[in-house]
Amino acid sequence: LMEASRQAGMAEVATSVLHNVGNVLNSVNVSATIVADQLKKSRIASLVKAVALLQEHATDLGGFLTGDLKGKQLPGYLGEVAEYLAAERGAQLKELDLLRKNIEHIKEIVAMQQSYAKVSGVSEKVKIAELIEDALRMNTAALARHELQLFREYDPHLPEISVDKHKVLQILVNLIRNAKYACDESGRKDKRLTVRVTNGDDRVRIAVIDNGVGIPAENLARIFNHGFTTRKDGHGFGLHSGALGARELGGALRVHSDGPGRGATFTLELPLRRS
Ligand SMILES: Nc1ncnc2c1ncn2[C@@H]1O[C@H](COP(=O)(O)OP(=O)(O)OP(=O)(O)O)[C@@H](O)[C@H]1O
Ligand SMILES: [Mg+2]
């Protein structure tokens, strides 16, 4: 079961990463389509025609530009085309810049995933805030798409902790995703996700707080059970493996909710030092 839940945790991170990459790829696709459409409709063809007209009258350009009806309109027309092409170019550069940033973002997500996959099973000194930021980053696209407002309340004096960061990341990624689902399901407009980190008694506590659907009292007791889920496409593995993982790290995972419609708080508690 231990191995199964470790794998479930890894699958959770992989799912998050892919989901996030998928979201960003959507934007990449949109940008590429916009640029392609603009290029197809580009007024570069008007410029080609104007140049052809000038070449046709190459032997008597002066006469053409001053005497011919079309010729007289040509400078004004060229000016218009030039302005149009400049605007087109500006819009395309902007779109390509967005595209480049999104590709960069995908690169970062993949690199982060790989760096975590490498260190699995090994404890190392980590800055807890950085670890949380990584977990949030793995969900940025999804959080933005569902219009969740993110609040960070980090104790400014957080010590480094020695921990298997892959394990912590798995737990946090699931908590963040669960919070996102809970907010989505609530149907409310002001969806809020707060991450609060406090520190005391040789322990650091990471609370993931949402204002989503909340949890009825009768579910609180079994929420960490393997297979408990209320989601249509849920597995009920996330919290179970999170609670096991927390225990393996010498800590604990706790839940609090004032009931349906009143949000939920999941707190991951970790010891600063392993005894
Ligand atoms: N923040 C939350 N607010 C309200 N209910 C929650 C929250 N987090 C978890 N739950 C409840 O706990 C259940 C179990 O969560 P868990 O993460 O273990 O599994 P899951 O999200 O349903 O599926 P998966 O295994 O894919 O993560 C959820 O289906 C949901 O009913
Ligand atoms: Mg889950």
Coordinates of N, CA, C and O in Angstrom, one line a residue, residues 142-231:
A142 N -3.9 26.4 -14.2 CA -5.2 26.0 -13.7 C -5.8 27.0 -12.8 O -7.0 27.3 -12.9
L143 N -5.0 27.5 -11.9 CA -5.5 28.5 -10.9 C -5.9 29.8 -11.6 O -7.0 30.3 -11.3
A144 N -5.2 30.2 -12.6 CA -5.5 31.4 -13.4 C -6.8 31.1 -14.2 O -7.7 32.0 -14.2
R145 N -6.9 30.0 -14.8 CA -8.0 29.7 -15.7 C -9.3 29.6 -14.9 O -10.4 30.1 -15.4
H146 N -9.2 29.2 -13.7 CA -10.4 29.1 -12.8 C -10.6 30.3 -12.0 O -11.4 30.4 -11.1
E147 N -9.8 31.3 -12.2 CA -9.9 32.6 -11.6 C -9.8 32.6 -10.1 O -10.7 33.2 -9.4
L148 N -8.9 31.8 -9.6 CA -8.7 31.8 -8.1 C -7.8 32.9 -7.7 O -6.7 33.1 -8.3
Q149 N -8.2 33.6 -6.7 CA -7.2 34.6 -6.1 C -6.3 33.9 -5.1 O -6.8 33.2 -4.3
L150 N -5.1 34.2 -5.2 CA -4.1 33.5 -4.4 C -3.5 34.5 -3.3 O -3.2 35.6 -3.6
F151 N -3.5 34.1 -2.1 CA -3.0 34.9 -1.0 C -1.9 34.1 -0.3 O -2.1 33.0 0.0
R152 N -0.8 34.8 -0.1 CA 0.4 34.1 0.6 C 0.5 34.8 1.9 O 0.7 36.0 2.0
E153 N 0.5 34.0 3.0 CA 0.8 34.6 4.3 C 1.9 33.7 4.9 O 1.7 32.8 5.6
Y154 N 3.1 34.1 4.6 CA 4.3 33.3 5.0 C 5.0 34.0 6.2 O 5.2 35.2 6.2
D155 N 5.2 33.3 7.3 CA 6.0 33.8 8.4 C 7.4 34.2 7.8 O 8.0 33.4 7.1
P156 N 7.8 35.5 8.1 CA 9.0 35.9 7.4 C 10.3 35.2 7.9 O 11.3 35.3 7.3
H157 N 10.2 34.6 9.1 CA 11.4 33.9 9.6 C 11.2 32.4 9.6 O 11.1 31.7 10.6
L158 N 11.2 31.9 8.4 CA 11.1 30.5 8.2 C 12.4 29.8 8.1 O 13.3 30.2 7.3
P159 N 12.7 28.8 9.0 CA 14.0 28.2 8.9 C 14.0 27.2 7.7 O 13.0 26.8 7.2
E160 N 15.2 26.8 7.3 CA 15.3 25.7 6.3 C 14.9 24.4 7.0 O 15.2 24.3 8.2
I161 N 14.3 23.5 6.3 CA 14.1 22.2 6.9 C 14.7 21.1 6.0 O 14.9 21.3 4.8
S162 N 15.1 20.0 6.7 CA 15.7 18.9 6.0 C 14.6 17.9 5.7 O 14.0 17.3 6.6
V163 N 14.3 17.7 4.4 CA 13.1 16.9 4.1 C 13.2 16.3 2.7 O 14.0 16.8 1.9
D164 N 12.4 15.3 2.4 CA 12.3 14.8 1.1 C 11.4 15.7 0.3 O 10.1 15.6 0.5
K165 N 11.9 16.6 -0.5 CA 11.0 17.6 -1.0 C 10.0 17.1 -2.0 O 9.0 17.7 -2.2
H166 N 10.4 16.0 -2.6 CA 9.4 15.4 -3.6 C 8.1 15.0 -2.9 O 7.0 15.2 -3.4
K167 N 8.3 14.4 -1.7 CA 7.1 14.0 -1.0 C 6.3 15.2 -0.5 O 5.0 15.2 -0.7
V168 N 6.9 16.2 -0.1 CA 6.2 17.4 0.3 C 5.5 18.0 -0.9 O 4.3 18.4 -0.8
L169 N 6.2 18.1 -2.0 CA 5.6 18.6 -3.2 C 4.3 17.8 -3.6 O 3.3 18.4 -3.9
Q170 N 4.4 16.5 -3.5 CA 3.2 15.7 -3.9 C 2.0 16.1 -3.0 O 0.9 16.2 -3.5
I171 N 2.3 16.2 -1.7 CA 1.2 16.5 -0.8 C 0.6 17.9 -1.1 O -0.6 18.0 -1.2
L172 N 1.5 18.8 -1.3 CA 1.0 20.2 -1.5 C 0.2 20.3 -2.9 O -0.8 21.0 -2.9
V173 N 0.7 19.6 -3.9 CA 0.1 19.7 -5.2 C -1.3 19.2 -5.1 O -2.3 19.8 -5.6
N174 N -1.5 18.1 -4.3 CA -2.9 17.6 -4.2 C -3.8 18.5 -3.4 O -4.9 18.7 -3.7
L175 N -3.2 19.1 -2.3 CA -4.0 20.0 -1.5 C -4.5 21.2 -2.4 O -5.6 21.7 -2.3
I176 N -3.6 21.7 -3.2 CA -3.9 22.9 -4.0 C -4.9 22.5 -5.1 O -5.9 23.2 -5.3
R177 N -4.8 21.3 -5.7 CA -5.8 20.9 -6.7 C -7.1 20.7 -6.0 O -8.1 21.1 -6.6
N178 N -7.1 20.1 -4.8 CA -8.4 19.9 -4.1 C -9.1 21.2 -3.8 O -10.3 21.3 -4.0
A179 N -8.3 22.2 -3.4 CA -8.8 23.5 -3.1 C -9.4 24.1 -4.3 O -10.5 24.7 -4.3
K180 N -8.7 23.9 -5.4 CA -9.2 24.5 -6.7 C -10.6 23.9 -7.1 O -11.5 24.6 -7.4
Y181 N -10.7 22.5 -6.9 CA -11.9 21.9 -7.2 C -13.0 22.3 -6.3 O -14.2 22.6 -6.7
A182 N -12.7 22.4 -5.0 CA -13.7 22.8 -4.0 C -14.2 24.2 -4.3 O -15.4 24.5 -4.2
C183 N -13.4 25.1 -4.8 CA -13.8 26.5 -5.1 C -14.7 26.5 -6.3 O -15.7 27.2 -6.4
D184 N -14.2 25.7 -7.3 CA -15.0 25.6 -8.6 C -16.4 25.1 -8.3 O -17.4 25.6 -8.9
E185 N -16.5 24.0 -7.5 CA -17.8 23.4 -7.3 C -18.7 24.3 -6.6 O -19.9 24.3 -6.7
S186 N -18.2 25.3 -5.7 CA -19.0 26.2 -5.0 C -19.7 27.1 -5.9 O -20.8 27.7 -5.5
G187 N -19.2 27.3 -7.1 CA -19.9 28.2 -8.0 C -19.8 29.7 -7.6 O -20.3 30.6 -8.3
R188 N -19.0 30.0 -6.6 CA -19.0 31.4 -6.2 C -18.0 32.2 -7.1 O -17.1 31.6 -7.7
K189 N -18.1 33.5 -7.0 CA -17.3 34.3 -7.9 C -15.9 34.6 -7.3 O -14.9 34.5 -7.9
D190 N -15.9 34.9 -6.0 CA -14.7 35.3 -5.3 C -14.0 34.1 -4.7 O -14.1 33.7 -3.5
K191 N -13.3 33.3 -5.6 CA -12.7 32.1 -5.2 C -11.3 32.5 -4.6 O -10.5 33.1 -5.2
R192 N -11.1 32.0 -3.4 CA -9.9 32.4 -2.7 C -9.1 31.2 -2.2 O -9.6 30.3 -1.6
L193 N -7.8 31.2 -2.5 CA -6.9 30.2 -2.0 C -5.8 30.9 -1.2 O -5.1 31.8 -1.7
T194 N -5.7 30.5 0.1 CA -4.7 31.1 0.9 C -3.7 30.1 1.4 O -4.1 29.0 1.8
V195 N -2.4 30.4 1.2 CA -1.4 29.5 1.8 C -0.7 30.2 2.9 O -0.2 31.3 2.8
R196 N -0.9 29.7 4.1 CA -0.3 30.3 5.3 C 0.7 29.4 5.9 O 0.5 28.2 6.2
V197 N 1.9 30.0 6.2 CA 3.0 29.2 6.7 C 3.4 29.8 8.1 O 3.7 30.9 8.2
T198 N 3.3 29.0 9.1 CA 3.7 29.4 10.4 C 4.7 28.5 11.0 O 4.9 27.4 10.5
N199 N 5.3 28.9 12.1 CA 6.5 28.2 12.6 C 6.5 28.3 14.1 O 6.4 29.4 14.6
G200 N 6.7 27.2 14.8 CA 6.8 27.2 16.2 C 6.9 25.8 16.8 O 6.5 24.9 16.1
D201 N 7.4 25.7 18.0 CA 7.5 24.3 18.6 C 8.3 23.4 17.7 O 8.0 22.2 17.6
D202 N 9.3 23.9 17.1 CA 10.2 23.0 16.2 C 9.4 22.4 15.1 O 9.8 21.3 14.6
R203 N 8.3 23.1 14.7 CA 7.5 22.5 13.6 C 7.1 23.7 12.7 O 7.0 24.8 13.1
V204 N 7.0 23.3 11.4 CA 6.5 24.3 10.5 C 5.1 23.8 10.0 O 4.9 22.6 9.8
R205 N 4.2 24.7 9.9 CA 2.8 24.3 9.5 C 2.4 25.1 8.2 O 2.5 26.3 8.2
I206 N 2.1 24.3 7.2 CA 1.6 24.8 6.0 C 0.2 24.6 5.8 O -0.3 23.5 5.7
A207 N -0.6 25.7 5.9 CA -2.1 25.6 5.8 C -2.5 26.0 4.4 O -2.2 27.1 3.9
V208 N -3.3 25.1 3.7 CA -3.9 25.4 2.4 C -5.4 25.7 2.7 O -6.1 24.8 3.1
I209 N -5.8 26.9 2.5 CA -7.1 27.3 3.0 C -7.9 27.8 1.7 O -7.5 28.6 0.9
D210 N -9.1 27.2 1.6 CA -10.0 27.7 0.5 C -11.4 28.1 1.0 O -11.7 27.8 2.1
N211 N -12.1 28.8 0.2 CA -13.5 29.2 0.6 C -14.5 28.5 -0.3 O -15.4 29.1 -0.8
G212 N -14.2 27.2 -0.6 CA -15.0 26.4 -1.5 C -16.2 25.7 -0.8 O -16.7 26.2 0.2
V213 N -16.6 24.6 -1.3 CA -17.8 23.9 -0.9 C -17.8 23.5 0.6 O -18.9 23.3 1.2
G214 N -16.6 23.4 1.2 CA -16.6 22.9 2.6 C -16.8 21.4 2.7 O -17.1 20.7 1.7
I215 N -16.7 20.9 4.0 CA -16.8 19.5 4.2 C -17.8 19.2 5.3 O -17.7 19.8 6.4
P216 N -18.9 18.4 5.0 CA -19.8 18.1 6.1 C -19.1 17.3 7.2 O -18.2 16.5 6.9
A217 N -19.6 17.5 8.4 CA -18.9 16.8 9.6 C -18.7 15.3 9.4 O -17.7 14.8 9.8
E218 N -19.8 14.7 8.9 CA -19.7 13.2 8.8 C -18.6 12.8 7.8 O -18.2 11.6 7.9
N219 N -18.1 13.6 6.9 CA -17.1 13.3 6.0 C -15.7 13.5 6.6 O -14.7 12.9 6.1
L220 N -15.6 14.4 7.6 CA -14.3 14.7 8.1 C -13.5 13.5 8.6 O -12.3 13.4 8.4
A221 N -14.3 12.6 9.2 CA -13.6 11.4 9.8 C -13.1 10.5 8.8 O -12.1 9.7 9.1
R222 N -13.6 10.4 7.6 CA -13.2 9.4 6.6 C -12.5 10.0 5.4 O -12.3 9.4 4.4
I223 N -12.2 11.3 5.5 CA -11.7 12.0 4.4 C -10.3 11.5 4.0 O -9.9 11.6 2.8
F224 N -9.6 10.9 5.0 CA -8.2 10.4 4.6 C -8.3 8.9 4.3 O -7.2 8.3 4.1
N225 N -9.4 8.4 4.2 CA -9.5 6.9 3.9 C -9.2 6.7 2.4 O -9.5 7.5 1.5
H226 N -8.5 5.6 2.2 CA -8.2 5.3 0.8 C -9.4 5.1 0.0 O -10.3 4.3 0.4
G227 N -9.6 5.8 -1.1 CA -10.7 5.6 -2.0 C -11.9 6.5 -1.7 O -12.9 6.5 -2.4
F228 N -11.8 7.3 -0.6 CA -12.9 8.3 -0.3 C -12.8 9.4 -1.3 O -11.9 10.2 -1.4
T229 N -13.9 9.6 -2.1 CA -14.0 10.7 -3.0 C -15.4 11.1 -3.2 O -16.3 10.2 -3.1
T230 N -15.7 12.3 -3.5 CA -17.0 12.8 -3.8 C -17.0 13.3 -5.2 O -18.0 13.8 -5.7
R231 N -15.8 13.2 -5.9 CA -15.7 13.8 -7.2 C -15.9 12.7 -8.2 O -15.5 11.6 -8.1

